[in-house]
Each structure stands twice: as structure tokens, then as C-alpha cells.
Short mmCIF file of C-alpha atoms in Angstrom, two decimals:
data_model
loop_
_atom_site.label_atom_id
_atom_site.label_comp_id
_atom_site.label_asym_id
_atom_site.label_seq_id
_atom_site.Cartn_x
_atom_site.Cartn_y
_atom_site.Cartn_z
CA MET F 1 -3.65 -25.84 -40.49
CA ASP F 2 -1.77 -23.25 -38.41
CA LEU F 3 -2.01 -23.09 -34.90
CA LYS F 4 -4.51 -20.88 -33.25
CA ILE F 5 -4.45 -19.89 -29.71
CA SER F 6 -6.97 -17.95 -27.59
CA ARG F 7 -6.15 -16.41 -24.30
CA GLU F 8 -7.54 -15.19 -21.13
CA THR F 9 -6.59 -12.48 -18.74
CA ILE F 10 -7.02 -13.35 -15.11
CA PRO F 11 -6.60 -10.75 -12.26
CA ALA F 12 -5.13 -12.00 -9.02
CA ALA F 13 -4.23 -10.35 -5.63
CA VAL F 14 -0.31 -10.64 -4.69
CA SER F 15 0.64 -9.98 -1.09
CA VAL F 16 3.36 -7.61 -1.14
CA TYR F 17 3.56 -7.03 2.51
CA ASP F 18 2.42 -8.78 5.74
CA GLY F 19 4.14 -7.51 9.00
CA ILE F 20 3.84 -6.00 12.18
CA GLN F 21 5.12 -2.49 13.32
CA GLU F 22 5.45 -1.37 16.89
CA GLN F 23 4.95 1.90 18.38
CA PRO F 24 6.22 3.07 22.10
CA VAL F 25 3.56 4.96 24.14
CA GLU F 26 4.91 7.26 26.74
CA LEU F 27 3.03 9.67 29.01
CA ASP F 28 4.48 12.04 31.67
CA TYR F 29 1.43 13.95 33.11
CA ILE F 30 0.96 16.66 35.63
CA LEU F 31 -2.64 17.04 36.94
CA PRO F 32 -4.44 20.37 36.50
CA ASP F 33 -4.98 22.41 39.53
CA TYR F 34 -8.49 21.87 39.32
CA TYR F 35 -7.90 17.99 40.00
CA PRO F 36 -7.93 16.28 43.62
CA ASP F 37 -4.41 14.75 44.58
CA ILE F 38 -3.97 11.25 43.64
CA PHE F 39 -4.75 8.63 46.53
CA ARG F 40 -5.30 5.15 44.61
CA LEU F 41 -5.02 4.53 40.90
CA VAL F 42 -8.03 2.17 39.67
CA ARG F 43 -7.39 1.63 35.94
CA CYS F 44 -5.38 2.54 32.66
CA GLU F 45 -6.55 1.87 29.16
CA VAL F 46 -5.00 2.60 25.89
CA LYS F 47 -7.09 2.30 22.65
CA PRO F 48 -5.31 2.45 19.44
CA VAL F 49 -7.16 3.31 16.15
CA ILE F 50 -6.00 3.94 12.56
CA THR F 51 -7.37 7.43 11.29
CA GLY F 52 -6.38 7.10 7.82
CA TRP F 53 -3.83 5.65 5.41
CA THR F 54 -2.55 6.41 1.69
CA VAL F 55 -0.16 4.36 -0.56
CA SER F 56 2.17 6.38 -2.69
CA GLY F 57 4.64 4.49 -4.92
CA ASP F 58 6.26 1.83 -2.65
CA LYS F 59 5.16 3.17 0.65
CA LEU F 60 2.51 3.00 2.73
CA SER F 61 1.67 5.74 5.23
CA TYR F 62 -0.86 5.46 8.05
CA GLU F 63 -1.90 7.77 11.16
CA LEU F 64 -2.06 5.92 14.44
CA ARG F 65 -3.75 7.45 17.29
CA CYS F 66 -3.86 6.20 20.86
CA ASP F 67 -6.61 7.62 23.39
CA ILE F 68 -5.42 7.20 26.93
CA SER F 69 -7.59 6.97 29.87
CA ILE F 70 -6.20 6.73 33.50
CA LEU F 71 -8.84 6.54 36.51
CA TYR F 72 -7.94 7.24 40.02
CA CYS F 73 -9.62 8.44 43.32
CA GLY F 74 -8.60 11.25 45.51
CA GLU F 75 -7.94 11.16 49.09
CA GLY F 76 -10.92 10.86 51.05
CA ASP F 77 -13.11 10.95 48.08
CA SER F 78 -14.52 7.51 46.55
CA VAL F 79 -15.53 9.55 43.40
CA LEU F 80 -13.78 8.09 40.20
CA ARG F 81 -11.76 10.76 38.37
CA SER F 82 -10.57 10.38 34.82
CA VAL F 83 -7.46 11.49 32.97
CA THR F 84 -7.77 11.43 29.20
CA GLN F 85 -5.09 12.24 26.71
CA THR F 86 -4.50 11.50 22.85
CA GLN F 87 -1.24 10.79 21.04
CA SER F 88 -0.80 10.72 17.39
CA PHE F 89 1.85 9.04 15.25
CA GLN F 90 2.81 9.03 11.68
CA LYS F 91 3.94 5.77 10.38
CA THR F 92 5.61 4.42 7.19
CA VAL F 93 5.94 0.86 5.70
CA GLU F 94 8.29 0.21 2.82
CA LEU F 95 6.46 -2.23 0.40
CA GLY F 96 9.28 -2.93 -1.91
CA SER F 97 7.70 -2.28 -5.13
CA GLU F 98 4.96 -0.15 -6.54
CA CYS F 99 1.50 -1.04 -5.93
CA ALA F 100 -1.52 -1.05 -8.24
CA SER F 101 -4.86 -0.83 -6.97
CA PRO F 102 -3.68 -1.58 -3.21
CA GLU F 103 -5.97 -3.30 -0.76
CA VAL F 104 -4.87 -2.38 2.93
CA ARG F 105 -5.73 -3.79 6.20
CA LEU F 106 -4.62 -2.26 9.13
CA THR F 107 -5.29 -3.99 12.72
CA PRO F 108 -4.04 -2.04 15.61
CA LYS F 109 -3.96 -3.53 19.24
CA THR F 110 -2.22 -2.71 22.78
CA ASP F 111 0.70 -4.86 23.53
CA HIS F 112 1.26 -3.86 27.14
CA ILE F 113 0.70 -0.97 29.50
CA ASN F 114 2.48 -0.06 32.88
CA PHE F 115 1.59 3.31 34.67
CA ARG F 116 2.16 4.71 38.17
CA ALA F 117 1.72 7.62 40.22
CA VAL F 118 5.36 9.55 40.71
CA ASN F 119 3.70 11.71 43.34
CA LYS F 120 0.32 12.99 44.42
CA ARG F 121 0.12 15.19 41.13
CA ARG F 122 2.21 13.39 38.70
CA LEU F 123 1.15 10.53 36.56
CA ASP F 124 3.75 8.22 34.48
CA LEU F 125 2.96 5.71 31.80
CA ARG F 126 4.91 3.56 29.70
CA GLY F 127 3.76 1.09 26.93
CA ALA F 128 3.41 -0.24 23.32
CA VAL F 129 0.96 -0.79 20.69
CA SER F 130 1.36 -2.63 17.53
CA VAL F 131 -0.12 -2.48 14.14
CA LYS F 132 -0.49 -5.37 11.95
CA ALA F 133 -0.22 -4.47 8.16
CA SER F 134 -1.32 -6.37 5.37
CA VAL F 135 -0.98 -5.29 1.81
CA THR F 136 -2.08 -6.73 -1.51
CA CYS F 137 -1.87 -5.55 -5.07
CA GLN F 138 -3.58 -6.72 -8.33
CA SER F 139 -1.59 -8.20 -11.16
CA GLN F 140 -2.63 -9.79 -14.34
CA GLN F 141 -2.13 -13.47 -15.60
CA GLU F 142 -2.55 -14.50 -19.04
CA VAL F 143 -3.54 -18.27 -19.62
CA ILE F 144 -4.43 -20.04 -22.81
CA SER F 145 -8.14 -20.77 -23.06
CA ASP F 146 -8.23 -22.70 -26.34
CA VAL F 147 -6.29 -24.05 -29.24
CA SER F 148 -7.04 -25.47 -32.40
CA GLY F 149 -5.08 -26.81 -35.57
CA MET F 150 -2.14 -29.00 -36.03
CA ASN F 151 -3.97 -31.88 -34.23
CA MET F 152 -3.69 -30.26 -30.62
CA GLN F 153 -5.80 -31.61 -27.83
CA LEU F 154 -6.24 -29.13 -24.93
CA ARG F 155 -7.61 -30.38 -21.51
CA ARG F 156 -10.01 -27.33 -20.31
CA VAL F 157 -11.21 -26.84 -16.65
CA PRO F 158 -13.76 -24.05 -15.34
CA MET F 159 -11.97 -21.37 -13.12
CA ARG F 160 -14.21 -18.98 -11.25
CA PHE F 161 -12.53 -15.71 -9.88
CA ALA F 162 -13.30 -12.12 -9.28
CA ALA F 163 -13.10 -10.52 -12.51
CA LYS F 164 -13.72 -6.96 -11.28
CA LYS F 165 -13.41 -5.18 -8.13
CA LEU F 166 -14.62 -1.94 -6.86
CA THR F 167 -13.89 -0.11 -3.67
CA ALA F 168 -14.80 2.98 -1.87
CA ASP F 169 -14.50 4.54 1.57
CA LYS F 170 -16.64 6.80 3.21
CA GLN F 171 -16.43 8.74 6.54
CA LEU F 172 -19.36 10.14 8.44
CA ARG F 173 -19.92 11.83 11.50
CA VAL F 174 -23.03 11.11 13.86
CA SER F 175 -24.26 12.59 17.05
CA GLU F 176 -26.96 12.46 19.50
CA GLU F 177 -27.64 14.10 23.11
CA THR F 178 -29.23 11.85 25.57
CA GLU F 179 -31.19 13.03 28.84
CA LEU F 180 -30.77 11.04 31.91
CA SER F 181 -33.92 9.78 33.42
CA ALA F 182 -35.57 11.40 36.89
CA ALA F 183 -34.13 8.49 38.55
CA GLN F 184 -30.27 8.72 37.51
CA PRO F 185 -28.05 10.90 39.54
CA SER F 186 -26.20 13.81 37.72
CA VAL F 187 -22.67 13.31 36.02
CA ILE F 188 -19.54 14.17 38.02
CA ASN F 189 -17.17 12.32 35.34
CA ILE F 190 -17.13 10.20 32.28
CA ILE F 191 -15.63 7.08 33.35
CA SER F 192 -15.39 5.13 30.25
CA SER F 193 -17.44 4.71 26.89
CA ARG F 194 -17.50 1.70 24.90
CA CYS F 195 -19.03 1.94 21.14
CA ALA F 196 -19.87 -1.21 18.93
CA VAL F 197 -21.35 -1.13 15.60
CA LYS F 198 -24.40 -3.13 15.38
CA ASP F 199 -25.65 -4.85 12.02
CA CYS F 200 -25.34 -2.67 9.22
CA GLU F 201 -27.98 -3.13 6.51
CA GLN F 202 -26.96 -2.24 3.10
CA LYS F 203 -29.18 -1.62 -0.34
CA LEU F 204 -28.08 -0.77 -3.90
CA ILE F 205 -30.40 1.69 -5.28
CA SER F 206 -30.30 3.46 -8.55
CA GLY F 207 -26.26 2.62 -8.86
CA LYS F 208 -25.51 3.77 -5.17
CA LEU F 209 -25.27 2.12 -2.25
CA LEU F 210 -26.82 3.00 1.06
CA ALA F 211 -25.57 2.04 3.98
CA LYS F 212 -28.09 2.02 7.47
CA GLY F 213 -27.27 0.77 10.92
CA GLU F 214 -26.75 1.68 14.68
CA LEU F 215 -23.94 2.47 16.90
CA LYS F 216 -24.37 0.89 20.71
CA VAL F 217 -22.73 3.06 23.16
CA ASP F 218 -22.24 1.80 27.06
CA VAL F 219 -21.14 4.39 29.09
CA LEU F 220 -19.86 4.59 32.83
CA TYR F 221 -19.97 7.91 34.68
CA SER F 222 -19.12 8.96 38.11
CA CYS F 223 -21.78 10.45 40.51
CA GLU F 224 -22.84 10.80 44.16
CA LYS F 225 -25.28 8.37 45.83
CA ASP F 226 -26.47 8.63 49.52
CA GLY F 227 -23.66 11.30 50.13
CA SER F 228 -20.86 9.12 48.84
CA GLY F 229 -19.13 8.37 45.31
CA SER F 230 -20.85 5.77 43.06
CA VAL F 231 -20.78 4.71 39.27
CA GLU F 232 -23.83 4.77 37.16
CA PRO F 233 -23.87 2.58 33.61
CA MET F 234 -25.90 3.78 30.76
CA SER F 235 -26.64 2.40 27.25
CA PHE F 236 -28.08 4.12 24.03
CA THR F 237 -27.98 3.94 20.46
CA LEU F 238 -27.06 6.20 17.66
CA PRO F 239 -28.58 5.53 14.08
CA TYR F 240 -26.53 6.24 10.92
CA SER F 241 -27.51 6.36 7.19
CA GLN F 242 -25.24 7.25 4.33
CA ILE F 243 -25.29 6.95 0.54
CA ILE F 244 -22.10 5.80 -0.86
CA ASP F 245 -21.14 6.28 -4.62
CA ILE F 246 -19.38 3.81 -6.48
CA ASP F 247 -18.70 4.26 -10.17
CA GLY F 248 -19.89 1.25 -12.29
CA ILE F 249 -21.56 -0.71 -9.72
CA ASP F 250 -25.05 -2.66 -10.67
CA GLU F 251 -26.99 -5.66 -9.54
CA SER F 252 -24.34 -8.27 -10.92
CA PHE F 253 -22.02 -7.07 -8.26
CA VAL F 254 -21.80 -8.65 -4.62
CA CYS F 255 -21.20 -5.76 -2.01
CA ARG F 256 -20.12 -5.83 1.32
CA ILE F 257 -19.84 -2.67 3.79
CA THR F 258 -17.75 -2.79 6.72
CA PRO F 259 -18.51 -0.14 9.37
CA GLU F 260 -15.23 0.97 11.58
CA ILE F 261 -15.27 3.15 14.48
CA ILE F 262 -12.50 5.82 14.33
CA THR F 263 -13.77 7.98 17.35
CA CYS F 264 -16.60 8.13 19.79
CA GLU F 265 -16.38 10.73 22.36
CA VAL F 266 -18.99 11.15 25.06
CA THR F 267 -19.21 14.17 27.14
CA ALA F 268 -21.53 15.44 29.72
CA ALA F 269 -23.74 18.43 29.23
CA ALA F 270 -25.49 21.09 31.63
CA GLY F 271 -29.20 21.32 31.90
CA LYS F 272 -31.07 24.40 33.16
CA THR F 273 -30.10 23.90 36.91
CA GLY F 274 -26.38 23.81 35.84
CA GLU F 275 -26.17 19.99 36.58
CA ASN F 276 -24.85 17.60 33.95
CA ARG F 277 -28.19 16.03 33.05
CA ALA F 278 -27.49 15.10 29.73
CA LEU F 279 -24.94 12.69 27.71
CA ARG F 280 -23.71 14.03 24.18
CA CYS F 281 -22.11 11.44 22.00
CA GLU F 282 -19.99 12.39 18.96
CA ALA F 283 -18.81 9.61 16.54
CA GLU F 284 -16.87 9.47 13.45
CA LEU F 285 -17.40 6.02 11.14
CA ARG F 286 -15.34 4.73 8.25
CA LEU F 287 -17.64 2.86 5.86
CA MET F 288 -15.37 0.39 3.95
CA CYS F 289 -17.15 -0.90 0.87
CA ARG F 290 -16.17 -3.57 -1.58
CA ALA F 291 -18.07 -4.83 -4.54
CA VAL F 292 -16.95 -7.81 -6.56
CA LYS F 293 -18.16 -9.38 -9.96
CA ASN F 294 -17.53 -12.72 -10.26
CA THR F 295 -17.28 -14.85 -13.55
CA GLU F 296 -16.15 -18.10 -14.78
CA VAL F 297 -13.92 -19.15 -17.90
CA MET F 298 -12.53 -22.34 -19.27
CA ILE F 299 -8.46 -22.56 -19.18
CA GLY F 300 -6.39 -24.88 -20.52
CA THR F 301 -4.52 -27.28 -17.91
CA ASP F 302 -2.54 -29.55 -20.48
CA ALA F 303 -1.91 -29.80 -23.95
CA TYR F 304 -0.44 -32.14 -26.62
CA SER F 305 -0.64 -33.03 -30.41
CA THR F 306 -1.88 -36.44 -31.72
CA VAL F 307 0.65 -36.11 -34.90
CA TYR F 308 3.35 -33.57 -33.94
CA PRO F 309 6.00 -33.18 -30.76
CA CYS F 310 5.21 -30.24 -28.80
CA SER F 311 6.28 -28.56 -25.85
CA VAL F 312 3.83 -27.06 -23.11
CA GLU F 313 4.65 -24.34 -20.49
CA LEU F 314 2.64 -24.64 -17.32
CA THR F 315 2.32 -21.72 -14.97
CA GLY F 316 0.89 -21.63 -11.27
CA ILE F 317 -2.38 -19.22 -11.27
CA HIS F 318 -3.94 -18.12 -8.25
CA ALA F 319 -7.15 -16.38 -8.96
CA GLU F 320 -8.73 -14.53 -6.33
CA GLN F 321 -12.52 -15.31 -5.61
CA LEU F 322 -15.20 -13.57 -3.41
CA PRO F 323 -14.88 -14.36 0.13
CA ALA F 324 -17.84 -16.07 1.67
CA GLU F 325 -19.20 -14.70 4.99
CA TYR F 326 -20.74 -16.53 7.87
CA SER F 327 -22.27 -15.16 10.74
CA GLU F 328 -22.41 -17.44 13.73
CA GLY F 329 -23.02 -16.71 17.71
CA PHE F 330 -21.89 -18.75 20.75
CA ARG F 331 -22.24 -18.29 24.69
CA HIS F 332 -19.18 -18.16 27.06
CA THR F 333 -19.38 -18.74 30.84
CA ALA F 334 -16.93 -17.58 33.32
CA LYS F 335 -16.72 -17.70 36.97
CA LEU F 336 -15.46 -14.64 38.31
CA ALA F 337 -15.43 -14.66 41.93
CA GLU F 338 -16.71 -16.69 44.82
CA GLY F 339 -17.10 -16.61 48.60
CA ASP F 340 -15.65 -13.56 50.12
CA SER F 341 -13.88 -12.16 46.96
CA VAL F 342 -17.58 -11.41 45.35
CA PRO F 343 -18.03 -7.65 45.49
CA GLU F 344 -20.46 -6.04 47.54
CA THR F 345 -22.02 -3.95 44.74
CA ILE F 346 -21.43 -4.43 41.02
CA TYR F 347 -22.14 -1.72 38.84
CA SER F 348 -21.28 -3.04 35.41
CA VAL F 349 -19.78 -6.20 33.66
CA TRP F 350 -18.37 -6.23 30.10
CA CYS F 351 -16.27 -8.70 27.97
CA THR F 352 -13.35 -7.78 25.42
CA PRO F 353 -12.11 -10.34 22.95
CA LYS F 354 -8.31 -10.39 22.45
CA ASN F 355 -5.64 -12.47 20.47
CA ILE F 356 -8.16 -14.05 17.96
CA ASN F 357 -7.11 -16.91 16.03
CA THR F 358 -8.86 -18.88 13.50
CA ARG F 359 -8.00 -22.08 11.61
CA THR F 360 -9.86 -24.81 9.49
CA GLY F 361 -11.12 -27.70 11.43
CA ASP F 362 -9.59 -31.13 10.81
CA ASP F 363 -12.78 -32.24 8.92
CA GLY F 364 -12.55 -29.51 6.35
CA LYS F 365 -15.94 -28.09 6.90
CA SER F 366 -15.74 -26.19 10.41
CA VAL F 367 -13.98 -23.38 11.87
CA VAL F 368 -11.97 -23.34 15.11
CA ILE F 369 -11.87 -19.94 16.84
CA SER F 370 -9.63 -19.56 19.83
CA GLY F 371 -8.16 -16.72 21.72
CA MET F 372 -8.93 -14.76 25.05
CA LEU F 373 -12.05 -13.04 26.59
CA THR F 374 -11.13 -10.59 29.18
CA TYR F 375 -14.25 -9.95 31.82
CA SER F 376 -13.99 -6.52 33.15
CA MET F 377 -16.19 -5.20 36.06
CA THR F 378 -16.85 -2.02 38.01
CA VAL F 379 -17.55 -2.83 41.54
CA ARG F 380 -17.27 -1.65 45.19
CA ASP F 381 -15.87 -3.95 47.95
CA SER F 382 -16.95 -4.01 51.54
CA ALA F 383 -14.64 -1.30 52.49
CA GLY F 384 -16.42 1.37 50.25
CA MET F 385 -13.58 1.12 47.94
CA ILE F 386 -14.39 1.35 43.86
CA SER F 387 -12.41 -0.79 41.63
CA MET F 388 -12.45 -2.45 38.15
CA PRO F 389 -10.71 -5.90 38.07
CA ASP F 390 -10.07 -7.87 34.81
CA LYS F 391 -10.14 -11.53 34.42
CA ASP F 392 -8.93 -13.24 31.21
CA GLU F 393 -10.33 -16.40 30.22
CA ALA F 394 -9.20 -18.80 27.22
CA PHE F 395 -11.49 -20.18 25.10
CA GLU F 396 -11.95 -22.31 21.87
CA GLU F 397 -15.03 -22.57 19.97
CA THR F 398 -15.52 -24.92 17.05
CA ILE F 399 -18.36 -23.72 14.46
CA ASP F 400 -19.47 -26.11 11.65
CA ILE F 401 -19.48 -24.23 8.42
CA GLY F 402 -21.19 -26.95 6.32
CA ASP F 403 -19.17 -26.28 3.27
CA ASP F 404 -15.91 -27.63 2.21
CA ILE F 405 -13.19 -24.97 3.06
CA SER F 406 -10.18 -27.15 2.82
CA GLY F 407 -7.35 -25.13 1.72
CA ALA F 408 -8.98 -21.67 2.29
CA SER F 409 -7.93 -18.52 4.29
CA VAL F 410 -10.02 -18.30 7.26
CA SER F 411 -10.49 -15.00 9.59
CA THR F 412 -12.99 -14.07 12.19
CA GLU F 413 -13.97 -10.70 13.77
CA ILE F 414 -15.31 -11.36 17.13
CA SER F 415 -17.56 -8.97 19.09
CA THR F 416 -19.53 -9.34 22.45
CA LYS F 417 -23.40 -8.64 21.98
CA GLU F 418 -24.47 -8.83 25.62
CA VAL F 419 -23.00 -9.65 29.05
CA SER F 420 -25.10 -10.87 32.08
CA TYR F 421 -23.94 -11.91 35.46
CA ASN F 422 -25.45 -13.70 38.37
CA ILE F 423 -24.57 -14.56 41.90
CA SER F 424 -25.82 -18.09 42.95
CA SER F 425 -27.19 -19.13 46.07
CA GLU F 426 -23.64 -20.82 46.85
CA GLY F 427 -22.19 -17.17 46.50
CA VAL F 428 -20.54 -17.81 43.24
CA LEU F 429 -20.35 -14.74 40.68
CA THR F 430 -20.74 -16.32 37.03
CA ALA F 431 -20.77 -14.07 33.97
CA LYS F 432 -22.31 -15.15 30.68
CA ALA F 433 -21.27 -13.53 27.37
CA ASP F 434 -23.05 -13.85 24.22
CA ILE F 435 -20.56 -13.71 21.29
CA SER F 436 -20.85 -13.01 17.60
CA ALA F 437 -18.44 -14.34 15.18
CA ASP F 438 -18.26 -12.79 11.55
CA ILE F 439 -16.30 -15.53 9.61
CA SER F 440 -14.80 -14.63 6.19
CA VAL F 441 -13.47 -17.47 4.18
CA SER F 442 -11.33 -16.52 1.61
CA GLY F 443 -10.49 -19.08 -1.14
CA SER F 444 -8.42 -18.81 -4.30
CA ALA F 445 -8.56 -21.04 -7.28
CA SER F 446 -5.09 -22.36 -7.63
CA LEU F 447 -3.98 -24.65 -10.22
CA LYS F 448 -1.45 -25.21 -12.88
CA ALA F 449 -2.48 -23.38 -16.35
CA VAL F 450 -1.08 -23.43 -19.73
CA THR F 451 0.51 -20.38 -20.56
CA ALA F 452 2.37 -21.13 -23.82
CA VAL F 453 2.61 -24.01 -26.30
CA SER F 454 5.13 -24.69 -29.22
CA VAL F 455 4.56 -27.25 -32.10
CA ASP F 456 7.27 -28.60 -34.16
CA ASP F 457 5.50 -29.23 -37.48
CA THR F 458 8.92 -30.23 -39.20
CA THR F 459 8.40 -33.96 -38.04
CA ARG F 460 5.51 -36.34 -36.87
CA LYS F 461 5.67 -38.58 -33.86
CA GLU F 462 7.02 -42.01 -33.98
CA ARG F 463 4.50 -44.91 -33.25
CA ASP F 464 5.51 -48.18 -32.12
CA GLY F 465 3.67 -49.94 -34.83
CA ASP F 466 1.10 -49.57 -37.77
CA TYR F 467 -2.48 -50.20 -36.21
CA ALA F 468 -5.64 -48.49 -35.84
CA ILE F 469 -6.84 -49.94 -32.40
CA LYS F 470 -4.85 -50.82 -29.44
CA LEU F 471 -5.98 -52.86 -26.08
CA TYR F 472 -5.34 -51.34 -22.84
CA PHE F 473 -6.21 -52.61 -19.43
CA GLY F 474 -6.95 -49.47 -17.27
CA VAL F 475 -7.34 -49.20 -13.35
CA PRO F 476 -10.12 -47.95 -11.37
CA GLY F 477 -9.70 -43.90 -10.96
CA GLU F 478 -7.35 -43.81 -13.84
CA ASP F 479 -7.87 -40.51 -15.76
CA VAL F 480 -9.09 -41.00 -19.52
CA TRP F 481 -7.00 -37.84 -20.41
CA ASP F 482 -3.72 -39.40 -19.20
CA ILE F 483 -4.35 -42.45 -21.41
CA ALA F 484 -5.08 -40.38 -24.62
CA LYS F 485 -1.85 -38.28 -24.10
CA ARG F 486 0.20 -41.61 -23.69
CA TYR F 487 -1.10 -43.04 -26.91
CA SER F 488 -1.46 -39.76 -28.87
CA THR F 489 -5.04 -40.01 -29.50
CA SER F 490 -8.27 -37.95 -28.27
CA VAL F 491 -10.36 -38.32 -25.24
CA SER F 492 -13.47 -37.97 -27.29
CA ALA F 493 -12.24 -41.17 -29.40
CA ILE F 494 -11.83 -43.27 -26.39
CA MET F 495 -14.98 -42.27 -24.56
CA GLU F 496 -17.09 -42.99 -27.83
CA GLU F 497 -15.01 -46.12 -28.69
CA ASN F 498 -15.65 -47.48 -25.07
CA GLU F 499 -19.20 -46.00 -24.40
CA LEU F 500 -17.73 -44.32 -21.36
CA GLU F 501 -19.90 -41.68 -19.60
CA GLY F 502 -17.18 -39.70 -17.23
CA ASP F 503 -13.79 -38.93 -17.91
CA ARG F 504 -12.46 -41.32 -15.14
CA LEU F 505 -12.48 -45.10 -15.01
CA GLU F 506 -14.71 -46.39 -12.51
CA ASP F 507 -14.03 -50.02 -12.76
CA GLY F 508 -11.09 -50.23 -14.86
CA GLY F 509 -10.87 -53.11 -17.26
CA MET F 510 -10.02 -53.48 -20.96
CA LEU F 511 -10.35 -50.59 -23.21
CA LEU F 512 -9.95 -50.02 -26.90
CA ILE F 513 -7.64 -47.13 -27.83
CA PRO F 514 -8.41 -45.85 -31.35
CA ILE F 515 -5.52 -44.04 -32.84
CA VAL F 516 -6.06 -40.77 -34.04
CA THR F 517 -4.00 -39.24 -37.05
#
């Protein structure tokens, strides 16, 4: 009987690039005539964002935008002023080879910033940002799923993998104007704005994805109160809703939409009296959609013939699986000041996660998240000076997943939900940050699979004697497949002869090995 072989094709994601690119940021800025002279620098921030990317051949190109904000006070004036500038850069990454169906992940961060006033009208900034780039491409791996004929035995195991992936990106703009309340002072200058995506709801309707959610916007603006400069915080939300077309999607796919903020600009709007009594926010979002259909097939991991000599080729197979998602939260507490160092007035407190690292816990069922939380404040001291100090707090948090994630790749997106603060009767300023952790566990089914089999049917295996059954003393935990392969018989014959229920020996002991010809 001829040898018949059935095969399966398994897709896999292969990493073609994983590295970091640095980009210098420099600014030499002369104040416009309508700005007051610089008396005291207060703060500088550089926010990098990826505005777009393309892969062409063996090159990844992306656009990096850096939003620069420098805050200062003028002489004899406690009103905060804001200098804002934007710089854009085109960057290219050599991938080394052409990439089919690329998945690109670009994560920018600010490395360091130094700024100074050269004179009363001129600002100088020097720093650097970096972008961590990760690119994976699709490849096809062919494995043997079944064989018949020539007395072949094939050990088969189930493998679950992402059989089909669909991706789509959608950009949308949202805007809203919010009126100040009667108790709030008019806006002189927008000091800072921080935008964060709240929970994104998704629903599949008639072959289309519906994404719906909100942006939370926190604004600080300078104003005047009681004849002197002050700062006023304000928060509001922007709703968004978007339908996304993905060809071929249906209920059999598991979908995930990840919102990302590209721009979020807040400006002051004048009312009928000429004073700035409204805030207008315009934001641009990128909705990154990924849909995966999982399937399971039986593939061969070892083979032999009970009659003929044969050779088997084994190849390492890495089949991508749908990441498991976990959303958890924890609270972090930090002491920011005590005694005389506690500010006289606190306008706002916020918390920014930085340098987040994630690893699997020693028990294989937990995730350990570590990094830095930067607590920032806008305050006024006893001398009437407005400042915006930072305090870095290292943290490490262990979150119990419950599932076995040994060997999986884990990553975490950290965001701050709320920050509160309290000054105790002992004069200690303490902040509490409610942190949200979105954990992604990416597993890959990895094993040695049979990719080729050849049988020499011109000769037969030599046996050490002419017998129909043989005695064998097994050890606890021994695999029946290994015994059958050693004596050129079948697993089913050994299990039937010895009335075994599992494919591993529980207690060991004597076995009867029937010889199959």
C-alpha cells in the first residue's frame, strides 16, 4: 500500500524588526512682540506622537510629531504664559526583507529635555525622543497532519492558532465647545491639556464594527482672581462614535479595537462680552481594529513504521494565537510633601506612568508590573509664586491572572483614572492614584512538528527474535508512544492488551507488548 500524506498550512507571525530609533529635538525661539519678557521659567513638556506610517518593500516609514510647550511668568506678573511649537520628522527603518501583511507597533517617548532662557526674549531647548518600533510579518508553515499506508504510525496533537486575521485603521475627528460656569474666571491662556481615552465599546452589526466611547479632557488655564494671576482646572468629555468596514468579518471572529489619540487641541473662545468664556476641544483619533478567527487542527509530532525503516524530519513550529486580554486596577499612594514644603494653594494634581515593564510572576499565573509614576502639581507657594513640581515614585504591582501564562509574552498599557490628594492634620500631603492596567498575554503554540517522512520499502526492520508478545517493565510517567516506537508496535495495541486508559503509565509495572506486523 502506498504512503499517503495529508498536510496543513499554519500561519505564523515572524518578527522582522525590533529596535529603538532616537530623534534629537532642538528649538531656538524668540518671543513675539505681544508676549511679556521672561522672568521665571516654570515648566517644559515635549509630547511625541506617531501621526502615520507605511510599509513599502523592505522599508518602514513613519511620521513623528513633537508638541513642545514651555511655561513661564513675566516680570511683576504671576500669570502663567504658554509658548507652544510643533516639530515634525520623517523617519525610515530598514527591515532587511520585504514584509507580507505587516503588523507595526510604534511607541514614542520623551527621553530627556533641557531648556533655558538665553535672554528675556529668547528660549533655547535641547533634548531627544525615542521610538520603539516592532514589525512582524506573516509566513506560512506546512506540516503533516495525517499519514496512512506502509504500516505508518503518527503521533498527533491538537494545535490551536489564529487561522485568519483582519486589520483596519480608521481616523476620525471629534470636537466640542464647553462653556465656563458663572463661578469660573475667564481664560487668559491655556496652560496644558491632557486627553485620555475612556472605555471603548464595540459591537458587530451587519458585518461592520461599531466603536463608541469618550475622551476625557483635563485642562489647566491661567486666569485672574482677586487681582492676581491664578490657575483654574477644568474637565469635560468628548463622545465619539464610528463605523468601521472590515471585509470578511463575521460573528466567528474575536475583535478588538484600540483607540489612540493623535491630536487633542484645546483653545479659548471669546463670548459676546469679548472675554474668553468657552473652551473648544478638537481631537483626532486613530481606531486600530484587529479581528482574529481561531481554529484547531491535529498535527503530527513524531512518526515511524512498524515494518519498514523510515526517516522523519521535525521542524520547530510557532503558531500565533489570539492574545488574552485582562483589565485590572490598583491604587498607588505617594507622599508628596510635608511640613513647610506643603504648598499654600494646590490647583491640580495628576499622575503620569513612565518606563513600564511587565513580566510573568514566578508562579506562572500572575503578572508583575513595574515602572515609574510621576506625580505633578500646579501650586502656589507662600511667596505667591506659581510652580509645577514633579515627583517620581517607583512602583511594583503583582496582579493575579489565575490562568497559566508560563512562556507567554506579556505587555501592559497603564493609564491613570483618577488622582486625589489630602493634607493630614500632621501636615503631610498625600496623593492617591487609581491606576488601570490593560494586560495582553500573547501566547504562541510552539512545538516540533513532522514536516517530511520518507520510507524505505525495499527492506524490512530486523527483530531480535521471532515472538508475538514481549514482557516489558515500565516506569511511572513513561509515555506509551515511546514504548511502542521502541518495539515497532502500535500504541493502540499496547493499550488494548494492557487495558490502559491513558497514554502515560501511572504506576509503571509489567506490560505485555504485542508485536504488530
